[in-house]
Short mmCIF file of C-alpha atoms in Angstrom, two decimals:
data_model
loop_
_atom_site.label_atom_id
_atom_site.label_comp_id
_atom_site.label_asym_id
_atom_site.label_seq_id
_atom_site.Cartn_x
_atom_site.Cartn_y
_atom_site.Cartn_z
CA MET P 1 -1.49 -6.46 4.28
CA ALA P 2 1.06 -7.76 7.47
CA TRP P 3 0.65 -11.12 5.70
CA ALA P 4 1.65 -9.82 2.02
CA ILE P 5 4.86 -7.91 3.71
CA ILE P 6 6.32 -10.92 5.63
CA GLY P 7 5.75 -13.17 2.84
CA ALA P 8 7.26 -10.45 0.27
CA LEU P 9 10.21 -10.08 2.64
CA VAL P 10 10.91 -14.09 3.18
CA LYS P 11 10.27 -14.59 -0.42
CA SER P 12 12.82 -12.17 -1.81
CA GLU P 13 15.11 -12.94 1.03
CA VAL P 14 15.34 -9.48 2.29
CA LEU P 15 15.22 -10.77 5.64
CA PRO P 16 15.79 -14.31 7.19
CA PRO P 17 12.43 -15.68 8.63
CA LYS P 18 14.47 -15.93 12.26
CA ASN P 19 14.87 -12.03 12.08
CA ILE P 20 10.84 -11.58 11.61
CA ILE P 21 8.70 -11.34 14.59
CA ALA P 22 4.97 -11.45 14.07
CA SER P 23 2.13 -10.46 16.66
CA ASP P 24 -1.51 -10.94 16.04
CA ILE P 25 -4.45 -11.37 18.82
CA ALA P 26 -5.21 -14.53 16.58
CA VAL P 27 -3.35 -17.60 17.56
CA GLU P 28 -4.32 -19.54 14.69
CA ARG P 29 -3.35 -16.66 12.31
CA LEU P 30 0.08 -17.06 13.97
CA GLU P 31 0.28 -20.58 14.06
CA LEU P 32 -0.55 -20.36 10.25
CA ALA P 33 2.54 -17.49 9.88
CA GLU P 34 4.83 -19.57 11.59
CA LYS P 35 4.16 -22.88 9.49
CA GLU P 36 4.00 -20.75 6.10
CA PHE P 37 6.88 -18.40 6.76
CA GLY P 38 9.09 -19.91 9.52
CA VAL P 39 9.07 -16.57 11.33
CA THR P 40 8.98 -15.90 15.36
CA THR P 41 5.43 -15.35 16.60
CA THR P 42 3.90 -13.32 19.71
CA GLN P 43 0.66 -12.26 20.70
CA ASP P 44 2.78 -9.38 22.88
CA ASN P 45 3.40 -6.37 20.82
CA ALA P 46 5.61 -4.75 23.65
CA GLN P 47 8.07 -7.99 22.69
CA VAL P 48 8.12 -7.05 19.07
CA PHE P 49 9.05 -3.36 19.99
CA ALA P 50 11.97 -4.56 22.64
CA LYS P 51 13.19 -7.22 19.71
CA SER P 52 12.86 -5.03 16.54
CA ASN P 53 15.10 -2.07 14.82
CA ALA P 54 11.70 -1.60 12.40
CA VAL P 55 8.13 -2.11 13.50
CA VAL P 56 5.43 -2.39 11.18
CA LEU P 57 2.13 -1.36 12.49
CA ALA P 58 -0.37 -3.39 9.92
CA VAL P 59 -3.82 -2.63 11.53
CA LYS P 60 -6.99 -1.48 10.95
CA PRO P 61 -6.90 2.93 11.65
CA GLN P 62 -9.49 2.40 14.59
CA PHE P 63 -7.23 -0.11 16.40
CA LEU P 64 -3.78 1.91 15.71
CA PRO P 65 -4.23 4.39 18.87
CA GLU P 66 -4.67 1.69 21.46
CA VAL P 67 -1.97 -0.29 19.69
CA LEU P 68 0.34 3.00 20.27
CA GLU P 69 -0.91 3.60 24.15
CA ASN P 70 -0.17 0.32 24.83
CA LEU P 71 3.47 -0.02 23.16
CA ALA P 72 3.90 3.70 25.06
CA ALA P 73 3.05 2.31 28.39
CA SER P 74 5.00 -0.69 28.05
CA PRO P 75 8.28 -1.27 30.24
CA GLU P 76 10.41 -1.61 26.85
CA PHE P 77 9.41 1.87 25.48
CA PRO P 78 11.18 3.87 24.26
CA GLY P 79 14.32 1.47 24.76
CA GLU P 80 17.89 2.65 24.19
CA GLY P 81 18.29 2.09 20.53
CA ARG P 82 16.75 3.24 17.34
CA LYS P 83 13.31 1.89 16.51
CA LEU P 84 11.62 2.77 13.22
CA ILE P 85 7.81 2.89 13.24
CA ILE P 86 6.57 2.02 9.94
CA SER P 87 2.30 2.61 10.00
CA ILE P 88 0.09 1.51 7.22
CA ALA P 89 -3.33 2.42 8.89
CA ALA P 90 -4.88 4.57 6.32
CA GLY P 91 -5.97 8.32 7.08
CA VAL P 92 -3.78 8.40 10.34
CA GLY P 93 -1.15 11.01 10.16
CA CYS P 94 2.27 11.10 11.54
CA ALA P 95 1.16 13.98 13.93
CA LYS P 96 -1.47 11.89 15.40
CA MET P 97 1.18 9.23 15.99
CA GLU P 98 3.81 11.36 17.31
CA ASP P 99 0.94 12.88 19.97
CA ILE P 100 0.80 9.40 21.45
CA LEU P 101 4.42 8.07 21.15
CA TYR P 102 6.14 11.36 21.83
CA THR P 103 4.32 12.70 24.71
CA GLY P 104 6.98 12.76 27.81
CA LEU P 105 9.82 12.28 25.72
CA ASP P 106 12.85 14.23 25.48
CA GLU P 107 14.24 15.28 21.93
CA ASP P 108 16.82 12.44 22.33
CA ALA P 109 14.48 10.06 22.68
CA LYS P 110 12.15 11.29 20.05
CA SER P 111 14.88 11.09 17.66
CA ARG P 112 15.62 7.63 18.27
CA LEU P 113 11.77 7.01 17.33
CA PRO P 114 11.14 8.07 13.34
CA ILE P 115 7.64 7.51 12.15
CA VAL P 116 7.26 6.88 8.52
CA ARG P 117 3.51 6.63 7.26
CA VAL P 118 2.89 4.26 4.19
CA MET P 119 -0.28 4.20 1.85
CA PRO P 120 0.04 0.58 0.26
CA ASN P 121 -2.26 -1.24 -2.04
CA THR P 122 -3.76 -4.66 -2.41
CA PRO P 123 -1.51 -6.01 -5.36
CA ALA P 124 1.21 -5.99 -2.64
CA LEU P 125 -0.27 -9.59 -2.01
CA VAL P 126 1.06 -10.78 -5.20
CA GLY P 127 4.31 -9.03 -4.96
CA GLN P 128 3.17 -6.07 -7.11
CA GLY P 129 2.21 -3.28 -4.72
CA MET P 130 2.36 0.40 -5.11
CA ALA P 131 3.23 2.34 -1.99
CA GLY P 132 3.42 6.22 -1.09
CA MET P 133 5.58 6.63 1.94
CA ALA P 134 6.00 9.88 4.13
CA ALA P 135 8.37 10.54 6.89
CA ASN P 136 8.12 12.64 9.90
CA ALA P 137 11.19 15.16 10.93
CA TYR P 138 12.87 12.78 12.78
CA THR P 139 13.45 10.24 10.36
CA ALA P 140 17.13 10.08 9.06
CA GLU P 141 18.35 8.58 5.74
CA GLU P 142 19.23 5.33 6.94
CA ASP P 143 15.50 5.18 8.27
CA ARG P 144 14.20 6.09 4.83
CA LEU P 145 16.20 3.46 3.35
CA THR P 146 14.68 0.54 5.57
CA ALA P 147 11.39 1.66 4.99
CA GLN P 148 12.30 1.56 1.33
CA THR P 149 13.67 -2.28 1.37
CA ILE P 150 10.89 -3.27 3.14
CA MET P 151 8.09 -1.80 0.92
CA ASP P 152 10.23 -2.46 -2.31
CA ALA P 153 9.90 -6.47 -1.60
CA ALA P 154 6.30 -6.26 -2.06
CA GLY P 155 6.28 -3.97 -5.13
CA LYS P 156 7.64 -0.64 -5.51
CA ALA P 157 7.30 2.54 -3.07
CA LEU P 158 7.89 6.35 -3.88
CA TRP P 159 8.53 8.99 -1.43
CA PHE P 160 5.84 11.75 -0.90
CA ASP P 161 5.51 14.64 1.19
CA GLU P 162 2.81 13.89 3.57
CA LYS P 163 0.10 16.63 2.53
CA ASP P 164 -0.05 14.47 -0.99
CA ILE P 165 -0.67 11.03 0.96
CA ASN P 166 -4.39 11.55 0.33
CA GLY P 167 -3.54 12.00 -3.26
CA VAL P 168 -1.51 8.63 -3.20
CA THR P 169 -4.77 7.20 -1.63
CA ALA P 170 -6.77 8.40 -4.48
CA LEU P 171 -4.40 7.42 -7.14
CA SER P 172 -2.68 4.02 -6.04
CA GLY P 173 -4.13 3.11 -2.85
CA SER P 174 -7.93 3.17 -4.19
CA GLY P 175 -6.78 2.39 -7.72
CA PRO P 176 -7.00 -1.40 -7.88
CA ALA P 177 -10.72 -1.31 -7.27
CA TYR P 178 -10.82 1.37 -10.55
CA VAL P 179 -8.95 -1.22 -12.63
CA PHE P 180 -11.17 -4.18 -11.14
CA TYR P 181 -14.22 -1.66 -12.09
CA LEU P 182 -12.99 -1.52 -15.78
CA ALA P 183 -12.30 -5.21 -15.91
CA GLU P 184 -15.86 -5.79 -14.85
CA ALA P 185 -17.01 -3.52 -17.43
CA MET P 186 -14.97 -5.41 -20.29
CA VAL P 187 -16.49 -8.60 -19.05
CA ARG P 188 -19.72 -7.26 -19.36
CA GLY P 189 -19.11 -6.03 -22.78
CA GLY P 190 -17.72 -8.84 -23.65
CA VAL P 191 -20.55 -11.24 -22.72
CA GLU P 192 -23.24 -9.06 -24.44
CA ALA P 193 -21.03 -9.06 -27.34
CA GLY P 194 -21.43 -12.84 -27.42
CA LEU P 195 -18.35 -14.13 -25.90
CA PRO P 196 -18.31 -16.76 -23.04
CA GLU P 197 -17.86 -15.35 -19.44
CA ASP P 198 -14.83 -17.25 -18.54
CA LYS P 199 -13.03 -16.45 -21.86
CA ALA P 200 -13.93 -12.80 -21.62
CA LEU P 201 -12.53 -12.61 -18.03
CA ALA P 202 -9.47 -14.17 -19.20
CA MET P 203 -9.23 -11.57 -22.12
CA ALA P 204 -9.61 -8.90 -20.01
CA ILE P 205 -7.20 -9.86 -17.42
CA GLN P 206 -4.59 -10.28 -19.98
CA THR P 207 -5.10 -7.32 -21.86
CA ILE P 208 -5.23 -4.84 -18.69
CA LYS P 209 -1.70 -6.72 -17.86
CA GLY P 210 -0.39 -6.39 -21.37
CA ALA P 211 -1.22 -2.78 -21.69
CA ALA P 212 0.35 -2.05 -18.44
CA LEU P 213 3.53 -3.84 -19.44
CA LEU P 214 3.36 -1.87 -22.33
CA MET P 215 3.33 1.39 -20.59
CA GLU P 216 6.06 0.24 -18.32
CA GLU P 217 8.51 -0.60 -20.99
CA THR P 218 7.99 1.77 -23.63
CA GLY P 219 8.11 4.79 -21.00
CA GLU P 220 5.29 6.29 -23.26
CA ALA P 221 2.52 8.42 -22.11
CA PRO P 222 -0.87 6.40 -21.84
CA GLY P 223 -2.20 9.31 -24.11
CA LEU P 224 0.19 8.54 -26.76
CA LEU P 225 -0.45 4.93 -26.76
CA ARG P 226 -4.09 5.43 -26.97
CA LYS P 227 -3.52 7.56 -30.00
CA LYS P 228 -1.24 5.00 -31.60
CA VAL P 229 -3.80 2.01 -31.17
CA THR P 230 -6.78 4.13 -32.56
CA SER P 231 -6.97 4.07 -36.30
CA LYS P 232 -9.78 6.88 -37.74
CA GLY P 233 -12.87 5.33 -38.35
CA GLY P 234 -11.81 2.21 -36.78
CA THR P 235 -13.26 -0.08 -33.88
CA THR P 236 -11.40 1.33 -31.11
CA ALA P 237 -12.10 4.88 -32.34
CA ALA P 238 -15.94 3.91 -32.24
CA ALA P 239 -15.51 2.78 -28.75
CA LEU P 240 -13.46 5.73 -27.84
CA THR P 241 -16.33 8.02 -29.25
CA VAL P 242 -18.97 6.78 -26.84
CA PHE P 243 -16.65 6.84 -23.59
CA HIS P 244 -15.82 10.67 -24.80
CA GLU P 245 -19.56 11.63 -25.20
CA ASN P 246 -20.41 9.80 -21.83
CA LYS P 247 -17.34 11.85 -20.31
CA VAL P 248 -15.88 8.57 -18.80
CA LEU P 249 -12.33 10.46 -18.55
CA GLU P 250 -13.84 12.83 -16.76
CA ALA P 251 -15.83 11.02 -14.38
CA ILE P 252 -13.02 9.05 -13.07
CA VAL P 253 -11.07 12.10 -12.29
CA LYS P 254 -13.87 13.17 -10.31
CA GLY P 255 -14.19 10.14 -8.45
CA MET P 256 -10.44 9.98 -7.92
CA LEU P 257 -11.11 13.67 -6.40
CA ALA P 258 -14.03 12.58 -4.44
CA ALA P 259 -11.53 9.69 -3.00
CA LYS P 260 -8.88 12.17 -2.00
CA LYS P 261 -11.52 14.37 -0.19
CA ARG P 262 -12.78 11.51 1.64
CA GLY P 263 -9.13 10.77 2.92
CA GLU P 264 -9.18 14.28 4.31
CA GLU P 265 -12.16 13.74 6.16
CA LEU P 266 -11.10 10.48 7.64
CA GLY P 267 -7.29 12.07 8.47
#
């Protein structure tokens, strides 16, 4: 995800490459980032913190505590200026990050270290991501604008109360997998209907893309658009009747609620 965000910031010209510094334990990854985007790189997270106004923590959840602890123990921490911390580690709430970063800090230092939690999704890799964001109590309007600008570069982003982030995860965070699952079913159905697999895949992709664009541009509810394209006694109605009989819609909703519950368990 870090790669997607850096690429989006550079491509959209939100930030010039010289203003971006990336850190990773893998030297080859850093060399590739320098070559691909022209950004500055380092293996020292503390250096990134010291030189940045906004720090994006794009690490796996199990590694985030260690990264935060190392930052908090560095000589550069907490610094004199304002530092916005943006975490995209799934399942790690603002309170957990505060427990590590704010220990031993006075109110003034805490107020200069706002935290924003982000739940992105994989279409950010192609600049079409959807992110949900939540801010802690020390986050000012200027910090929200910074986080919004960064995440909008890779698609779109909306603000939520942190209590709703697991719902965001269930919808947009895991959502691409649901769409891929639908595409998988459409391709299989096309093949069983006698179509070549490559053409079935191309048709499924364009159909999903076109339907999404139609929803966006018309602003009409999905249910209304579905009814408009469904003629009584027609082919679409025949398919939807089978879906209704097998409670496909209900199964999707149950799956999303299971994802939300799992997010709560992990958090």
